[in-house]
Amino acid sequence: MMHMPLLNLNEVYNFTPFRLIKLQLKVVIWLLKSYLSVIQLLFPFQFRVYLVLRYLFLFVFIPFSSQTQSTEITVAAPEIFPFVYLDNEHKPTGLFVDCLKSNVNTDYSYKVLVLPWARALEEVKNNRINALMPTMYTEQRAEYLSYPTEPLVYFLDDVLVQRKTSSFVSFKQAVANKKIIAKVRSTTLTENLKYEVNLGNVDLFLVKDIASGLAMLEQGRIDYLVGDYHIIKYTAQQSQLADQFTFVSFSNEKIPSYLSFSKNFSKNNDINKIMSGVNCGANLAGKFKH
């Protein structure tokens, strides 16, 4: 038989808020113990089963569930069809999104956020989002982004796009003929193409995105567009303009592009281990052909 705990009358009549809480806890504990005692007397077998199940849950199921819970990595990416874009339901999709979904490392899962490039870079730079893709390596970016050893994928070198009726010879000649050469404002040219542009002393005209650049090229408002071959090709196909352009290559070099991480995230996580479960090269094989 359990007895109600003895109460000091001073605790009842001369209480402070702290003493009142202490008194309430005593009453609650007594009620719980009384309830369990009654259950044990009336249902001894069921009570023992209850205890077994309780400790089984505490020591088996809870640790197991915590071990299988994966770490969600937030990834910012600009909308670059066909790699990352929003579907009809405004959900992120594309080749890179599929690649991350097929990640074989079950310790990690991914949530892709489609943002304008400048904002995506700023969010990761300031540690509000964990990672950024796709990212070319530059020394300047390495000051605020962490790069794993293995890239996300290899791209072909940047190209020049022209109308089929045009005939590009060199950047020097294009400048001499006062041709307008454009690139997307937020992108960085690969080193090979940057060298050619600088050698020709080209003053690049900046456009909002690839789709805008191709539209201006098709309308004759610019003469050439430089940038990533795959992105330009698929954007042209999406806009049904692919048959109107030709590509000029300057190198056969393959350029690594990375899933880079914020400095804070890389301090607390092994980013090379994370990348060991991501193999976009295998997922995208055969889709990067001229």
PDB file of C-alpha atoms in Angstrom:
ATOM      1  CA  MET A   1       0.000   0.000   0.000  1.00  0.00           C
ATOM      2  CA  MET A   2       1.397   3.375  -0.978  1.00  0.00           C
ATOM      3  CA  HIS A   3       0.792   6.411   1.159  1.00  0.00           C
ATOM      4  CA  MET A   4       0.409   9.979   0.162  1.00  0.00           C
ATOM      5  CA  PRO A   5       3.730  11.742   0.853  1.00  0.00           C
ATOM      6  CA  LEU A   6       3.777  13.801   4.027  1.00  0.00           C
ATOM      7  CA  LEU A   7       3.517  17.467   3.289  1.00  0.00           C
ATOM      8  CA  ASN A   8       5.016  20.247   5.307  1.00  0.00           C
ATOM      9  CA  LEU A   9       2.241  22.742   6.057  1.00  0.00           C
ATOM     10  CA  ASN A  10       4.726  25.566   5.553  1.00  0.00           C
ATOM     11  CA  GLU A  11       5.123  24.330   1.977  1.00  0.00           C
ATOM     12  CA  VAL A  12       1.354  24.621   1.493  1.00  0.00           C
ATOM     13  CA  TYR A  13       0.548  27.915   3.186  1.00  0.00           C
ATOM     14  CA  ASN A  14       3.858  29.782   2.978  1.00  0.00           C
ATOM     15  CA  PHE A  15       4.858  28.729  -0.479  1.00  0.00           C
ATOM     16  CA  THR A  16       7.055  30.429  -2.989  1.00  0.00           C
ATOM     17  CA  PRO A  17       6.719  29.609  -6.719  1.00  0.00           C
ATOM     18  CA  PHE A  18       9.644  27.206  -6.393  1.00  0.00           C
ATOM     19  CA  ARG A  19       8.055  25.430  -3.410  1.00  0.00           C
ATOM     20  CA  LEU A  20       4.745  25.186  -5.268  1.00  0.00           C
ATOM     21  CA  ILE A  21       6.444  23.428  -8.213  1.00  0.00           C
ATOM     22  CA  LYS A  22       8.213  21.088  -5.786  1.00  0.00           C
ATOM     23  CA  LEU A  23       4.887  20.247  -4.154  1.00  0.00           C
ATOM     24  CA  GLN A  24       3.209  19.582  -7.499  1.00  0.00           C
ATOM     25  CA  LEU A  25       6.020  17.222  -8.526  1.00  0.00           C
ATOM     26  CA  LYS A  26       5.625  15.240  -5.305  1.00  0.00           C
ATOM     27  CA  VAL A  27       1.914  14.774  -5.980  1.00  0.00           C
ATOM     28  CA  VAL A  28       2.442  13.765  -9.622  1.00  0.00           C
ATOM     29  CA  ILE A  29       5.138  11.210  -8.692  1.00  0.00           C
ATOM     30  CA  TRP A  30       2.908   9.734  -5.981  1.00  0.00           C
ATOM     31  CA  LEU A  31      -0.022   9.403  -8.408  1.00  0.00           C
ATOM     32  CA  LEU A  32       2.148   7.645 -11.005  1.00  0.00           C
ATOM     33  CA  LYS A  33       3.557   5.213  -8.479  1.00  0.00           C
ATOM     34  CA  SER A  34       0.070   4.495  -7.150  1.00  0.00           C
ATOM     35  CA  TYR A  35      -1.226   3.805 -10.653  1.00  0.00           C
ATOM     36  CA  LEU A  36       1.606   1.379 -11.439  1.00  0.00           C
ATOM     37  CA  SER A  37       1.138  -0.386  -8.129  1.00  0.00           C
ATOM     38  CA  VAL A  38      -2.556  -0.970  -8.848  1.00  0.00           C
ATOM     39  CA  ILE A  39      -1.786  -2.260 -12.333  1.00  0.00           C
ATOM     40  CA  GLN A  40       0.844  -4.615 -10.967  1.00  0.00           C
ATOM     41  CA  LEU A  41      -1.581  -6.041  -8.384  1.00  0.00           C
ATOM     42  CA  LEU A  42      -4.488  -6.506 -10.777  1.00  0.00           C
ATOM     43  CA  PHE A  43      -2.543  -7.617 -13.848  1.00  0.00           C
ATOM     44  CA  PRO A  44       0.811  -9.084 -12.763  1.00  0.00           C
ATOM     45  CA  PHE A  45       1.489 -10.924 -16.040  1.00  0.00           C
ATOM     46  CA  GLN A  46       0.500  -8.009 -18.246  1.00  0.00           C
ATOM     47  CA  PHE A  47       2.661  -5.701 -16.145  1.00  0.00           C
ATOM     48  CA  ARG A  48       5.731  -7.871 -16.689  1.00  0.00           C
ATOM     49  CA  VAL A  49       4.992  -7.903 -20.439  1.00  0.00           C
ATOM     50  CA  TYR A  50       4.701  -4.117 -20.321  1.00  0.00           C
ATOM     51  CA  LEU A  51       8.130  -3.802 -18.689  1.00  0.00           C
ATOM     52  CA  VAL A  52       9.736  -6.131 -21.235  1.00  0.00           C
ATOM     53  CA  LEU A  53       8.257  -4.224 -24.181  1.00  0.00           C
ATOM     54  CA  ARG A  54       9.192  -0.910 -22.635  1.00  0.00           C
ATOM     55  CA  TYR A  55      12.854  -1.760 -22.236  1.00  0.00           C
ATOM     56  CA  LEU A  56      12.943  -3.492 -25.609  1.00  0.00           C
ATOM     57  CA  PHE A  57      11.720  -0.258 -27.189  1.00  0.00           C
ATOM     58  CA  LEU A  58      14.185   1.903 -25.236  1.00  0.00           C
ATOM     59  CA  PHE A  59      17.292  -0.182 -25.849  1.00  0.00           C
ATOM     60  CA  VAL A  60      16.639  -1.750 -29.259  1.00  0.00           C
ATOM     61  CA  PHE A  61      14.252   0.222 -31.437  1.00  0.00           C
ATOM     62  CA  ILE A  62      15.313   3.755 -30.520  1.00  0.00           C
ATOM     63  CA  PRO A  63      19.061   3.166 -31.093  1.00  0.00           C
ATOM     64  CA  PHE A  64      18.258   1.333 -34.331  1.00  0.00           C
ATOM     65  CA  SER A  65      16.101   4.154 -35.657  1.00  0.00           C
ATOM     66  CA  SER A  66      18.729   6.759 -34.772  1.00  0.00           C
ATOM     67  CA  GLN A  67      21.422   4.770 -36.575  1.00  0.00           C
ATOM     68  CA  THR A  68      19.418   4.495 -39.787  1.00  0.00           C
ATOM     69  CA  GLN A  69      18.495   8.180 -39.946  1.00  0.00           C
ATOM     70  CA  SER A  70      20.410   9.888 -42.764  1.00  0.00           C
ATOM     71  CA  THR A  71      21.847  13.390 -42.782  1.00  0.00           C
ATOM     72  CA  GLU A  72      20.040  15.681 -45.209  1.00  0.00           C
ATOM     73  CA  ILE A  73      22.342  17.845 -47.323  1.00  0.00           C
ATOM     74  CA  THR A  74      20.787  20.977 -48.797  1.00  0.00           C
ATOM     75  CA  VAL A  75      22.127  21.741 -52.281  1.00  0.00           C
ATOM     76  CA  ALA A  76      21.654  25.043 -54.107  1.00  0.00           C
ATOM     77  CA  ALA A  77      21.731  24.973 -57.908  1.00  0.00           C
ATOM     78  CA  PRO A  78      20.846  27.419 -60.683  1.00  0.00           C
ATOM     79  CA  GLU A  79      18.261  26.367 -63.250  1.00  0.00           C
ATOM     80  CA  ILE A  80      20.340  24.962 -66.115  1.00  0.00           C
ATOM     81  CA  PHE A  81      18.391  22.593 -68.327  1.00  0.00           C
ATOM     82  CA  PRO A  82      18.810  19.607 -68.585  1.00  0.00           C
ATOM     83  CA  PHE A  83      20.916  19.297 -65.428  1.00  0.00           C
ATOM     84  CA  VAL A  84      18.732  21.117 -62.903  1.00  0.00           C
ATOM     85  CA  TYR A  85      15.332  22.671 -63.574  1.00  0.00           C
ATOM     86  CA  LEU A  86      11.771  22.828 -62.238  1.00  0.00           C
ATOM     87  CA  ASP A  87       9.153  20.439 -63.607  1.00  0.00           C
ATOM     88  CA  ASN A  88       5.481  21.268 -64.202  1.00  0.00           C
ATOM     89  CA  GLU A  89       4.831  20.912 -60.470  1.00  0.00           C
ATOM     90  CA  HIS A  90       7.741  23.258 -59.664  1.00  0.00           C
ATOM     91  CA  LYS A  91       9.779  20.423 -58.180  1.00  0.00           C
ATOM     92  CA  PRO A  92      13.538  20.220 -58.842  1.00  0.00           C
ATOM     93  CA  THR A  93      14.398  17.634 -61.478  1.00  0.00           C
ATOM     94  CA  GLY A  94      17.094  16.976 -64.077  1.00  0.00           C
ATOM     95  CA  LEU A  95      20.181  14.849 -64.634  1.00  0.00           C
ATOM     96  CA  PHE A  96      22.055  16.126 -61.571  1.00  0.00           C
ATOM     97  CA  VAL A  97      18.994  15.727 -59.329  1.00  0.00           C
ATOM     98  CA  ASP A  98      18.574  12.122 -60.515  1.00  0.00           C
ATOM     99  CA  CYS A  99      22.271  11.561 -59.882  1.00  0.00           C
ATOM    100  CA  LEU A 100      21.999  12.694 -56.250  1.00  0.00           C
ATOM    101  CA  LYS A 101      18.864  10.593 -55.734  1.00  0.00           C
ATOM    102  CA  SER A 102      20.771   7.496 -56.841  1.00  0.00           C
ATOM    103  CA  ASN A 103      23.429   8.163 -54.182  1.00  0.00           C
ATOM    104  CA  VAL A 104      24.592   4.801 -52.760  1.00  0.00           C
ATOM    105  CA  ASN A 105      25.744   6.231 -49.419  1.00  0.00           C
ATOM    106  CA  THR A 106      22.682   5.776 -47.200  1.00  0.00           C
ATOM    107  CA  ASP A 107      24.152   8.020 -44.506  1.00  0.00           C
ATOM    108  CA  TYR A 108      23.182  11.031 -46.612  1.00  0.00           C
ATOM    109  CA  SER A 109      20.163  12.309 -48.514  1.00  0.00           C
ATOM    110  CA  TYR A 110      19.825  15.443 -50.633  1.00  0.00           C
ATOM    111  CA  LYS A 111      17.388  18.333 -50.917  1.00  0.00           C
ATOM    112  CA  VAL A 112      17.951  20.430 -54.049  1.00  0.00           C
ATOM    113  CA  LEU A 113      16.930  24.106 -54.041  1.00  0.00           C
ATOM    114  CA  VAL A 114      16.729  25.844 -57.432  1.00  0.00           C
ATOM    115  CA  LEU A 115      17.958  29.434 -57.065  1.00  0.00           C
ATOM    116  CA  PRO A 116      19.504  32.124 -59.277  1.00  0.00           C
ATOM    117  CA  TRP A 117      23.261  31.585 -59.454  1.00  0.00           C
ATOM    118  CA  ALA A 118      24.255  34.723 -57.530  1.00  0.00           C
ATOM    119  CA  ARG A 119      21.867  33.923 -54.672  1.00  0.00           C
ATOM    120  CA  ALA A 120      22.835  30.223 -54.639  1.00  0.00           C
ATOM    121  CA  LEU A 121      26.503  31.162 -54.312  1.00  0.00           C
ATOM    122  CA  GLU A 122      25.751  33.683 -51.559  1.00  0.00           C
ATOM    123  CA  GLU A 123      23.636  31.225 -49.544  1.00  0.00           C
ATOM    124  CA  VAL A 124      26.395  28.581 -49.524  1.00  0.00           C
ATOM    125  CA  LYS A 125      29.122  31.153 -48.964  1.00  0.00           C
ATOM    126  CA  ASN A 126      27.307  32.319 -45.817  1.00  0.00           C
ATOM    127  CA  ASN A 127      26.673  28.747 -44.581  1.00  0.00           C
ATOM    128  CA  ARG A 128      22.889  28.931 -44.910  1.00  0.00           C
ATOM    129  CA  ILE A 129      22.861  26.082 -47.473  1.00  0.00           C
ATOM    130  CA  ASN A 130      25.263  23.118 -47.302  1.00  0.00           C
ATOM    131  CA  ALA A 131      26.387  22.716 -50.912  1.00  0.00           C
ATOM    132  CA  LEU A 132      26.420  24.189 -54.413  1.00  0.00           C
ATOM    133  CA  MET A 133      26.404  22.552 -57.859  1.00  0.00           C
ATOM    134  CA  PRO A 134      27.783  22.560 -60.476  1.00  0.00           C
ATOM    135  CA  THR A 135      30.889  24.563 -59.522  1.00  0.00           C
ATOM    136  CA  MET A 136      34.115  25.089 -61.391  1.00  0.00           C
ATOM    137  CA  TYR A 137      37.201  25.407 -59.219  1.00  0.00           C
ATOM    138  CA  THR A 138      38.769  28.854 -58.890  1.00  0.00           C
ATOM    139  CA  GLU A 139      41.205  30.087 -56.265  1.00  0.00           C
ATOM    140  CA  GLN A 140      38.838  32.885 -55.350  1.00  0.00           C
ATOM    141  CA  ARG A 141      35.922  30.505 -54.728  1.00  0.00           C
ATOM    142  CA  ALA A 142      38.175  28.155 -52.744  1.00  0.00           C
ATOM    143  CA  GLU A 143      38.452  30.907 -50.120  1.00  0.00           C
ATOM    144  CA  TYR A 144      34.817  30.370 -49.123  1.00  0.00           C
ATOM    145  CA  LEU A 145      33.915  26.972 -50.663  1.00  0.00           C
ATOM    146  CA  SER A 146      35.346  23.524 -49.910  1.00  0.00           C
ATOM    147  CA  TYR A 147      36.029  21.251 -52.879  1.00  0.00           C
ATOM    148  CA  PRO A 148      36.191  17.440 -52.592  1.00  0.00           C
ATOM    149  CA  THR A 149      38.911  15.478 -54.367  1.00  0.00           C
ATOM    150  CA  GLU A 150      36.541  13.958 -56.931  1.00  0.00           C
ATOM    151  CA  PRO A 151      34.395  16.150 -59.208  1.00  0.00           C
ATOM    152  CA  LEU A 152      30.682  15.734 -59.694  1.00  0.00           C
ATOM    153  CA  VAL A 153      31.134  15.384 -63.458  1.00  0.00           C
ATOM    154  CA  TYR A 154      33.467  16.344 -66.307  1.00  0.00           C
ATOM    155  CA  PHE A 155      32.230  18.842 -68.881  1.00  0.00           C
ATOM    156  CA  LEU A 156      33.631  19.443 -72.338  1.00  0.00           C
ATOM    157  CA  ASP A 157      35.487  22.724 -72.749  1.00  0.00           C
ATOM    158  CA  ASP A 158      33.464  25.864 -73.527  1.00  0.00           C
ATOM    159  CA  VAL A 159      32.522  26.558 -77.130  1.00  0.00           C
ATOM    160  CA  LEU A 160      31.474  29.398 -79.392  1.00  0.00           C
ATOM    161  CA  VAL A 161      28.000  29.215 -80.950  1.00  0.00           C
ATOM    162  CA  GLN A 162      27.132  30.922 -84.227  1.00  0.00           C
ATOM    163  CA  ARG A 163      24.309  30.976 -86.725  1.00  0.00           C
ATOM    164  CA  LYS A 164      24.726  28.501 -89.568  1.00  0.00           C
ATOM    165  CA  THR A 165      25.045  31.400 -91.980  1.00  0.00           C
ATOM    166  CA  SER A 166      28.057  32.794 -90.064  1.00  0.00           C
ATOM    167  CA  SER A 167      31.706  31.835 -90.431  1.00  0.00           C
ATOM    168  CA  PHE A 168      33.876  32.407 -87.368  1.00  0.00           C
ATOM    169  CA  VAL A 169      37.635  32.646 -87.986  1.00  0.00           C
ATOM    170  CA  SER A 170      39.141  34.134 -84.829  1.00  0.00           C
ATOM    171  CA  PHE A 171      38.303  36.461 -81.968  1.00  0.00           C
ATOM    172  CA  LYS A 172      40.735  39.046 -83.345  1.00  0.00           C
ATOM    173  CA  GLN A 173      38.944  39.109 -86.664  1.00  0.00           C
ATOM    174  CA  ALA A 174      35.564  39.193 -84.934  1.00  0.00           C
ATOM    175  CA  VAL A 175      36.643  42.256 -82.941  1.00  0.00           C
ATOM    176  CA  ALA A 176      38.076  43.882 -86.073  1.00  0.00           C
ATOM    177  CA  ASN A 177      34.740  43.314 -87.802  1.00  0.00           C
ATOM    178  CA  LYS A 178      32.899  44.733 -84.778  1.00  0.00           C
ATOM    179  CA  LYS A 179      31.057  41.514 -84.058  1.00  0.00           C
ATOM    180  CA  ILE A 180      29.126  41.240 -80.801  1.00  0.00           C
ATOM    181  CA  ILE A 181      30.209  38.272 -78.679  1.00  0.00           C
ATOM    182  CA  ALA A 182      28.099  37.414 -75.624  1.00  0.00           C
ATOM    183  CA  LYS A 183      28.277  35.235 -72.526  1.00  0.00           C
ATOM    184  CA  VAL A 184      25.939  34.617 -69.609  1.00  0.00           C
ATOM    185  CA  ARG A 185      26.540  37.174 -66.878  1.00  0.00           C
ATOM    186  CA  SER A 186      26.719  34.739 -63.954  1.00  0.00           C
ATOM    187  CA  THR A 187      29.026  32.140 -65.538  1.00  0.00           C
ATOM    188  CA  THR A 188      32.821  31.815 -65.586  1.00  0.00           C
ATOM    189  CA  LEU A 189      34.527  30.802 -68.812  1.00  0.00           C
ATOM    190  CA  THR A 190      36.944  27.872 -68.828  1.00  0.00           C
ATOM    191  CA  GLU A 191      40.633  28.753 -68.927  1.00  0.00           C
ATOM    192  CA  ASN A 192      41.135  27.797 -72.590  1.00  0.00           C
ATOM    193  CA  LEU A 193      38.309  29.960 -73.866  1.00  0.00           C
ATOM    194  CA  LYS A 194      39.190  32.771 -71.467  1.00  0.00           C
ATOM    195  CA  TYR A 195      42.699  32.775 -72.922  1.00  0.00           C
ATOM    196  CA  GLU A 196      41.324  33.056 -76.468  1.00  0.00           C
ATOM    197  CA  VAL A 197      38.956  35.854 -75.457  1.00  0.00           C
ATOM    198  CA  ASN A 198      41.722  37.812 -73.717  1.00  0.00           C
ATOM    199  CA  LEU A 199      44.092  37.234 -76.633  1.00  0.00           C
ATOM    200  CA  GLY A 200      41.544  38.725 -78.986  1.00  0.00           C
ATOM    201  CA  ASN A 201      40.930  41.663 -76.604  1.00  0.00           C
ATOM    202  CA  VAL A 202      37.217  40.904 -76.661  1.00  0.00           C
ATOM    203  CA  ASP A 203      34.759  43.043 -74.717  1.00  0.00           C
ATOM    204  CA  LEU A 204      32.037  40.493 -73.980  1.00  0.00           C
ATOM    205  CA  PHE A 205      28.375  41.471 -74.050  1.00  0.00           C
ATOM    206  CA  LEU A 206      26.558  40.027 -71.009  1.00  0.00           C
ATOM    207  CA  VAL A 207      23.179  38.266 -71.264  1.00  0.00           C
ATOM    208  CA  LYS A 208      20.808  37.049 -68.557  1.00  0.00           C
ATOM    209  CA  ASP A 209      20.885  33.332 -69.416  1.00  0.00           C
ATOM    210  CA  ILE A 210      21.515  30.852 -72.222  1.00  0.00           C
ATOM    211  CA  ALA A 211      17.922  30.966 -73.479  1.00  0.00           C
ATOM    212  CA  SER A 212      18.069  34.768 -73.790  1.00  0.00           C
ATOM    213  CA  GLY A 213      21.452  34.556 -75.521  1.00  0.00           C
ATOM    214  CA  LEU A 214      20.227  32.011 -78.069  1.00  0.00           C
ATOM    215  CA  ALA A 215      17.124  34.071 -78.789  1.00  0.00           C
ATOM    216  CA  MET A 216      19.283  37.163 -79.388  1.00  0.00           C
ATOM    217  CA  LEU A 217      21.634  35.119 -81.572  1.00  0.00           C
ATOM    218  CA  GLU A 218      18.740  33.759 -83.628  1.00  0.00           C
ATOM    219  CA  GLN A 219      17.336  37.301 -84.064  1.00  0.00           C
ATOM    220  CA  GLY A 220      20.716  38.678 -85.146  1.00  0.00           C
ATOM    221  CA  ARG A 221      21.051  41.003 -82.138  1.00  0.00           C
ATOM    222  CA  ILE A 222      24.382  39.338 -81.256  1.00  0.00           C
ATOM    223  CA  ASP A 223      26.821  37.529 -83.536  1.00  0.00           C
ATOM    224  CA  TYR A 224      28.282  34.836 -81.264  1.00  0.00           C
ATOM    225  CA  LEU A 225      27.579  33.250 -77.884  1.00  0.00           C
ATOM    226  CA  VAL A 226      30.240  31.531 -75.770  1.00  0.00           C
ATOM    227  CA  GLY A 227      29.625  29.065 -72.961  1.00  0.00           C
ATOM    228  CA  ASP A 228      29.135  25.439 -71.978  1.00  0.00           C
ATOM    229  CA  TYR A 229      28.422  23.166 -74.924  1.00  0.00           C
ATOM    230  CA  HIS A 230      25.978  20.827 -73.186  1.00  0.00           C
ATOM    231  CA  ILE A 231      23.888  23.553 -71.605  1.00  0.00           C
ATOM    232  CA  ILE A 232      23.707  25.510 -74.864  1.00  0.00           C
ATOM    233  CA  LYS A 233      22.879  22.381 -76.866  1.00  0.00           C
ATOM    234  CA  TYR A 234      20.029  21.215 -74.630  1.00  0.00           C
ATOM    235  CA  THR A 235      18.645  24.737 -74.229  1.00  0.00           C
ATOM    236  CA  ALA A 236      18.606  25.103 -78.017  1.00  0.00           C
ATOM    237  CA  GLN A 237      16.802  21.766 -78.316  1.00  0.00           C
ATOM    238  CA  GLN A 238      14.239  22.841 -75.736  1.00  0.00           C
ATOM    239  CA  SER A 239      13.658  26.079 -77.670  1.00  0.00           C
ATOM    240  CA  GLN A 240      13.531  24.154 -80.983  1.00  0.00           C
ATOM    241  CA  LEU A 241      16.472  26.194 -82.294  1.00  0.00           C
ATOM    242  CA  ALA A 242      19.135  23.467 -82.425  1.00  0.00           C
ATOM    243  CA  ASP A 243      19.131  23.249 -86.241  1.00  0.00           C
ATOM    244  CA  GLN A 244      19.969  26.931 -86.606  1.00  0.00           C
ATOM    245  CA  PHE A 245      23.383  26.936 -84.891  1.00  0.00           C
ATOM    246  CA  THR A 246      26.851  25.445 -85.237  1.00  0.00           C
ATOM    247  CA  PHE A 247      29.546  25.063 -82.591  1.00  0.00           C
ATOM    248  CA  VAL A 248      33.224  26.047 -82.701  1.00  0.00           C
ATOM    249  CA  SER A 249      35.496  24.171 -80.266  1.00  0.00           C
ATOM    250  CA  PHE A 250      38.865  25.423 -79.056  1.00  0.00           C
ATOM    251  CA  SER A 251      39.990  22.400 -77.033  1.00  0.00           C
ATOM    252  CA  ASN A 252      39.153  18.735 -76.414  1.00  0.00           C
ATOM    253  CA  GLU A 253      39.978  19.104 -72.739  1.00  0.00           C
ATOM    254  CA  LYS A 254      37.444  17.872 -70.175  1.00  0.00           C
ATOM    255  CA  ILE A 255      36.754  20.327 -67.361  1.00  0.00           C
ATOM    256  CA  PRO A 256      35.924  19.051 -63.827  1.00  0.00           C
ATOM    257  CA  SER A 257      32.819  20.478 -62.210  1.00  0.00           C
ATOM    258  CA  TYR A 258      32.174  19.965 -58.498  1.00  0.00           C
ATOM    259  CA  LEU A 259      29.581  19.598 -55.815  1.00  0.00           C
ATOM    260  CA  SER A 260      31.246  22.143 -53.521  1.00  0.00           C
ATOM    261  CA  PHE A 261      30.412  22.638 -49.838  1.00  0.00           C
ATOM    262  CA  SER A 262      30.183  25.482 -47.351  1.00  0.00           C
ATOM    263  CA  LYS A 263      33.145  25.872 -45.028  1.00  0.00           C
ATOM    264  CA  ASN A 264      31.039  25.162 -41.927  1.00  0.00           C
ATOM    265  CA  PHE A 265      29.581  21.960 -43.378  1.00  0.00           C
ATOM    266  CA  SER A 266      32.976  20.644 -44.467  1.00  0.00           C
ATOM    267  CA  LYS A 267      34.388  21.201 -40.983  1.00  0.00           C
ATOM    268  CA  ASN A 268      31.886  18.755 -39.499  1.00  0.00           C
ATOM    269  CA  ASN A 269      31.528  16.262 -42.376  1.00  0.00           C
ATOM    270  CA  ASP A 270      33.858  14.203 -44.538  1.00  0.00           C
ATOM    271  CA  ILE A 271      33.049  15.616 -47.981  1.00  0.00           C
ATOM    272  CA  ASN A 272      35.240  13.051 -49.758  1.00  0.00           C
ATOM    273  CA  LYS A 273      33.269  10.265 -48.086  1.00  0.00           C
ATOM    274  CA  ILE A 274      30.057  11.953 -49.230  1.00  0.00           C
ATOM    275  CA  MET A 275      31.294  12.108 -52.828  1.00  0.00           C
ATOM    276  CA  SER A 276      32.284   8.438 -52.759  1.00  0.00           C
ATOM    277  CA  GLY A 277      28.560   7.628 -52.897  1.00  0.00           C
ATOM    278  CA  VAL A 278      27.831   9.974 -55.815  1.00  0.00           C
ATOM    279  CA  ASN A 279      28.780   8.889 -59.330  1.00  0.00           C
ATOM    280  CA  CYS A 280      27.300  11.309 -61.845  1.00  0.00           C
ATOM    281  CA  GLY A 281      29.814  10.249 -64.485  1.00  0.00           C
ATOM    282  CA  ALA A 282      28.233   6.787 -64.590  1.00  0.00           C
ATOM    283  CA  ASN A 283      24.686   8.169 -64.440  1.00  0.00           C
ATOM    284  CA  LEU A 284      25.269  10.612 -67.292  1.00  0.00           C
ATOM    285  CA  ALA A 285      27.365   8.350 -69.533  1.00  0.00           C
ATOM    286  CA  GLY A 286      26.313   8.593 -73.135  1.00  0.00           C
ATOM    287  CA  LYS A 287      24.385  11.845 -72.628  1.00  0.00           C
ATOM    288  CA  PHE A 288      27.365  14.143 -73.270  1.00  0.00           C
ATOM    289  CA  LYS A 289      28.069  13.573 -76.933  1.00  0.00           C
ATOM    290  CA  HIS A 290      28.516  16.019 -79.793  1.00  0.00           C
TER     291      HIS A 290
END
